[in-house]
Coordinates of C-alpha atoms in Angstrom, one line a residue:
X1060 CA 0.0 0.0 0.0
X1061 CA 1.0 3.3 -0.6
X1062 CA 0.0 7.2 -1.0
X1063 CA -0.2 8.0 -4.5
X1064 CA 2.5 10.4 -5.9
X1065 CA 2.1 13.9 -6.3
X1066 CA 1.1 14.9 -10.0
X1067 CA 4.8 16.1 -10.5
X1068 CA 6.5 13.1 -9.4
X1069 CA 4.4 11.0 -11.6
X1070 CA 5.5 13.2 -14.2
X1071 CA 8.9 12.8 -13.8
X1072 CA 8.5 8.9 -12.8
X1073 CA 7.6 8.7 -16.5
X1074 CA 9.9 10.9 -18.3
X1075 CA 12.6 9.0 -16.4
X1076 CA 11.9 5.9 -18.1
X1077 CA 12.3 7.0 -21.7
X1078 CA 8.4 8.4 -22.5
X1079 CA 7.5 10.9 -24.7
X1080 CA 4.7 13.0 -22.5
X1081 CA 2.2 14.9 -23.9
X1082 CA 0.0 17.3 -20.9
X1083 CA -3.5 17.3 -22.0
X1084 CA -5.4 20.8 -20.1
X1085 CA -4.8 21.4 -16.4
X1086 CA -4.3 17.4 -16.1
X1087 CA -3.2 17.7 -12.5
X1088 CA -6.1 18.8 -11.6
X1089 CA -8.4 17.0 -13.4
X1090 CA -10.3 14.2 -11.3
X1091 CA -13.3 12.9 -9.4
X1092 CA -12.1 13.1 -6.2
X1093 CA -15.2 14.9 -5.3
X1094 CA -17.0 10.9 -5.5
X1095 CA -14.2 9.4 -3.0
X1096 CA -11.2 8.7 -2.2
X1097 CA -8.0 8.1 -4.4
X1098 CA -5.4 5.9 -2.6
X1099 CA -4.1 4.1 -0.6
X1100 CA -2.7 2.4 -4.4
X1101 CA -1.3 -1.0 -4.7
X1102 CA -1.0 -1.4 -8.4
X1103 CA -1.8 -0.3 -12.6
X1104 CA -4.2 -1.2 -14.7
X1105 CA -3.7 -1.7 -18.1
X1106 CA -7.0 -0.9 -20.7
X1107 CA -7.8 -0.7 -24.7
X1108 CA -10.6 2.1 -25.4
X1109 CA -12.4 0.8 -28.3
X1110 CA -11.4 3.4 -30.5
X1111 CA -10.0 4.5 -33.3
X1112 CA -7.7 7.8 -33.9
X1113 CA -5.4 9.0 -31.2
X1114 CA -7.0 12.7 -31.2
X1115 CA -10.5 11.4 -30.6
X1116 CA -9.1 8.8 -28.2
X1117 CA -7.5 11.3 -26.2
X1118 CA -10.3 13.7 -25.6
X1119 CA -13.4 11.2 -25.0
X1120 CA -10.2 10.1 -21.9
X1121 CA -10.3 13.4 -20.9
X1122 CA -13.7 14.3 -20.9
X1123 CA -15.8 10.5 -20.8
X1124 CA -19.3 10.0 -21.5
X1125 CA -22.8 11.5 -20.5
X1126 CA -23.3 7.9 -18.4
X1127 CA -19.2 8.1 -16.8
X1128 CA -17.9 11.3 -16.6
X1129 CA -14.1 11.7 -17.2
X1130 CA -11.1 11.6 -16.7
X1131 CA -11.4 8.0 -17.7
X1132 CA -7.6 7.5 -16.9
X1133 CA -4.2 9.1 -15.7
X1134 CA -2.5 8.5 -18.8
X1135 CA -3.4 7.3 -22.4
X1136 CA -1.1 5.4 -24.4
X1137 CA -1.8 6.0 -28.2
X1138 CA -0.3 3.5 -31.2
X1139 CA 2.6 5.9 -31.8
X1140 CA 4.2 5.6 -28.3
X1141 CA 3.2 8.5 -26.5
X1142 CA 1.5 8.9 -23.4
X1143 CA -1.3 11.7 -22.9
X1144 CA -1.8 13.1 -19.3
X1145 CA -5.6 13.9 -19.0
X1146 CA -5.5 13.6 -15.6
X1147 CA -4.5 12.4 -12.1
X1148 CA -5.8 11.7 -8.7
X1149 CA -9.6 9.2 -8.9
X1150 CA -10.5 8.5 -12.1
X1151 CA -13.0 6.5 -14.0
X1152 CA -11.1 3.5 -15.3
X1153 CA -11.2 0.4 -13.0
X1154 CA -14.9 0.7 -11.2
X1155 CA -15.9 -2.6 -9.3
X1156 CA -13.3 -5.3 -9.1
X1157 CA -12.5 -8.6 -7.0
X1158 CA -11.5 -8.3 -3.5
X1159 CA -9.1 -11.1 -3.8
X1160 CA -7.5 -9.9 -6.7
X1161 CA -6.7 -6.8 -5.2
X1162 CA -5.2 -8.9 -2.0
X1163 CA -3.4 -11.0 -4.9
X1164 CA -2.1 -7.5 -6.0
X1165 CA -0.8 -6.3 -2.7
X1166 CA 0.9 -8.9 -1.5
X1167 CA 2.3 -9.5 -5.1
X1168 CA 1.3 -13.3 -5.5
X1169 CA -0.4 -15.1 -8.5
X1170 CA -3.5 -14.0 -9.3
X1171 CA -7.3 -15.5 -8.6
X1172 CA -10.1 -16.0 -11.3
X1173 CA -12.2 -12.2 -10.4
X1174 CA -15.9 -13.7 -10.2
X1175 CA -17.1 -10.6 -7.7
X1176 CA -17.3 -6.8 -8.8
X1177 CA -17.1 -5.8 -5.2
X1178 CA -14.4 -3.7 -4.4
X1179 CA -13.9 0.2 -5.8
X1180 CA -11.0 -0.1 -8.4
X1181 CA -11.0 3.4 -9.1
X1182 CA -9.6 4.0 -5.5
X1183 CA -6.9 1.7 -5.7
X1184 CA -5.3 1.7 -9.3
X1185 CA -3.1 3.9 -11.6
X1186 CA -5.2 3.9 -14.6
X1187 CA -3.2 3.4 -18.6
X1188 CA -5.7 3.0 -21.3
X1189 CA -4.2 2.5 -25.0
X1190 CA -5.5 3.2 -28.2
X1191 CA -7.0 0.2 -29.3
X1192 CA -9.9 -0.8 -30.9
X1193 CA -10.2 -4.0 -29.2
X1194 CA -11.0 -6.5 -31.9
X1195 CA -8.1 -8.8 -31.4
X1196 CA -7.0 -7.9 -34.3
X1197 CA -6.3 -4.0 -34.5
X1198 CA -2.7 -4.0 -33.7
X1199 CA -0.3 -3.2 -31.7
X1200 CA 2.3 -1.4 -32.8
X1201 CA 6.0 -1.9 -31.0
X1202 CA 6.2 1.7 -30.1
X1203 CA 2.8 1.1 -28.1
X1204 CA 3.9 -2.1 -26.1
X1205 CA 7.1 -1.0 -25.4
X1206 CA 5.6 2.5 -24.2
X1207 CA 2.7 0.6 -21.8
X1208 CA 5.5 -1.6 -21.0
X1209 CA 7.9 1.4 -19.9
X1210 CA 4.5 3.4 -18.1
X1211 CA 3.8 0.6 -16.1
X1212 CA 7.3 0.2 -14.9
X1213 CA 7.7 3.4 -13.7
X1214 CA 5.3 3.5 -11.5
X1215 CA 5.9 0.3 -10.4
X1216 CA 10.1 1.6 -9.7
X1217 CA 8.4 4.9 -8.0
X1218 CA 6.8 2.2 -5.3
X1219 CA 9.0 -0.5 -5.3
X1220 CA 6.5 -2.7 -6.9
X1221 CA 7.0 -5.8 -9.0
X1222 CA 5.7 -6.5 -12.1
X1223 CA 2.9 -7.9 -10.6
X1224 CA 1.2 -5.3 -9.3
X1225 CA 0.3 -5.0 -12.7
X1226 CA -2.8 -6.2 -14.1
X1227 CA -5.1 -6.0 -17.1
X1228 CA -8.3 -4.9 -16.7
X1229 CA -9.5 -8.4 -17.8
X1230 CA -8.1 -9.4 -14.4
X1231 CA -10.0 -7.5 -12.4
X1232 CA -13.7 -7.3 -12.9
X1233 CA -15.3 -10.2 -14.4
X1234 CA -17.0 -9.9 -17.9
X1235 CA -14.1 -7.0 -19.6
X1236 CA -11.9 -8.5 -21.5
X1237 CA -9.5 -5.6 -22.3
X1238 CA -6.6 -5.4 -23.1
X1239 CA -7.2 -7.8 -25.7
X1240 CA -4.5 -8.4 -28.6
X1241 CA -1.2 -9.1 -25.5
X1242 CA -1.2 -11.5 -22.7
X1243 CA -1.4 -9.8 -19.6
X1244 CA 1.8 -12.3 -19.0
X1245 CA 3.8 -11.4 -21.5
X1246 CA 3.4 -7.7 -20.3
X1247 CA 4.5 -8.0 -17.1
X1248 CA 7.7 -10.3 -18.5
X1249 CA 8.4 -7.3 -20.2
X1250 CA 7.9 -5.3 -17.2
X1251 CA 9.5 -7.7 -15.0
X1252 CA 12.9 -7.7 -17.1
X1253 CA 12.7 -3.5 -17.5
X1254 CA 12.4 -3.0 -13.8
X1255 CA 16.0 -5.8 -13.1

């Protein structure tokens, strides 16, 4: 468990580890902290958005939907590498997870099937989503894993964290399936050998 890091921390967390950034508005301030809390966190979660265009992708992050308001994430990870700061402190992204996933998460250990949606993600989790329409067979381009890859790393080498304390959103809350087109294992191998 930790507190979460202050907006410029995070920002340096990721330039640190090789990122282009791109600062979307008055990101450090954008949030729904107003509808609880954000932290303690234990992990990141990794997302696609089911869209198309990295423009469009960025701004429905940023400002969500009539039915879930935005920011959607902290960061969104578009095909060409780059990672978009729409926002930071509680954001939309993870909503109700497994309780014993998130214990899995904290004390770093394999994780269980998630077959309850009863614990508030959004309080909890670093949020990445990544261009990506979904499909299983829109790509991914190297560029995009490599920068999701180097995202989730830093926050993990801000916390001392391992590579698992990072999950796919697949993992958490039963019925997603994102990110779909990448094991959520081969990710954190990547992660694990980036963070030796």
């Amino acid at each position: 468990m930790a507190s979460p890091m202050s907006a410029g921390s995070f920002l340096k967390a990721l330039k640190a580890e090789g990122l282009t950034v791109v600062e979307v508005g008055d990101w450090r301030h954008h949030n729904r902290n107003h509808k609880g809390p954000w932290g303690p966190v234990n992990g990141v979660m990794i997302h696609h958005t089911v869209t198309k265009g990295s423009a469009r992708t960025v701004d429905i992050c940023r400002k969500g939907y009539e039915a879930l308001p935005g920011p959607l994430c902290h960061g969104v990870i578009t095909k060409d590498g780059r990672i978009h700061l729409v926002g930071y402190g509680r954001a939309n992204h993870a909503g109700l997870g497994d309780d014993d996933v998130l214990r899995a998460v904290i004390a770093e250990k394999a994780l269980p099937r998630d077959n309850e949606a009863n614990t508030d993600g959004n309080r909890h989790f670093y949020g990445f989503e990544c261009e990506n329409l979904g499909d299983g067979e829109d790509p991914w381009p190297a560029a995009q894993l490599e920068a999701i890859e180097k995202a989730a790393a830093a926050v993990c080498r801000h916390h001392g964290w391992t590579e698992r304390s990072v999950i796919g959103h697949l993992e958490w809350q039963p019925g997603k399936v994102d990110p779909r087109g990448f094991t959520m294992a081969s990710m954190r191998a990547r992660i694990r050998d980036r963070l030796k």
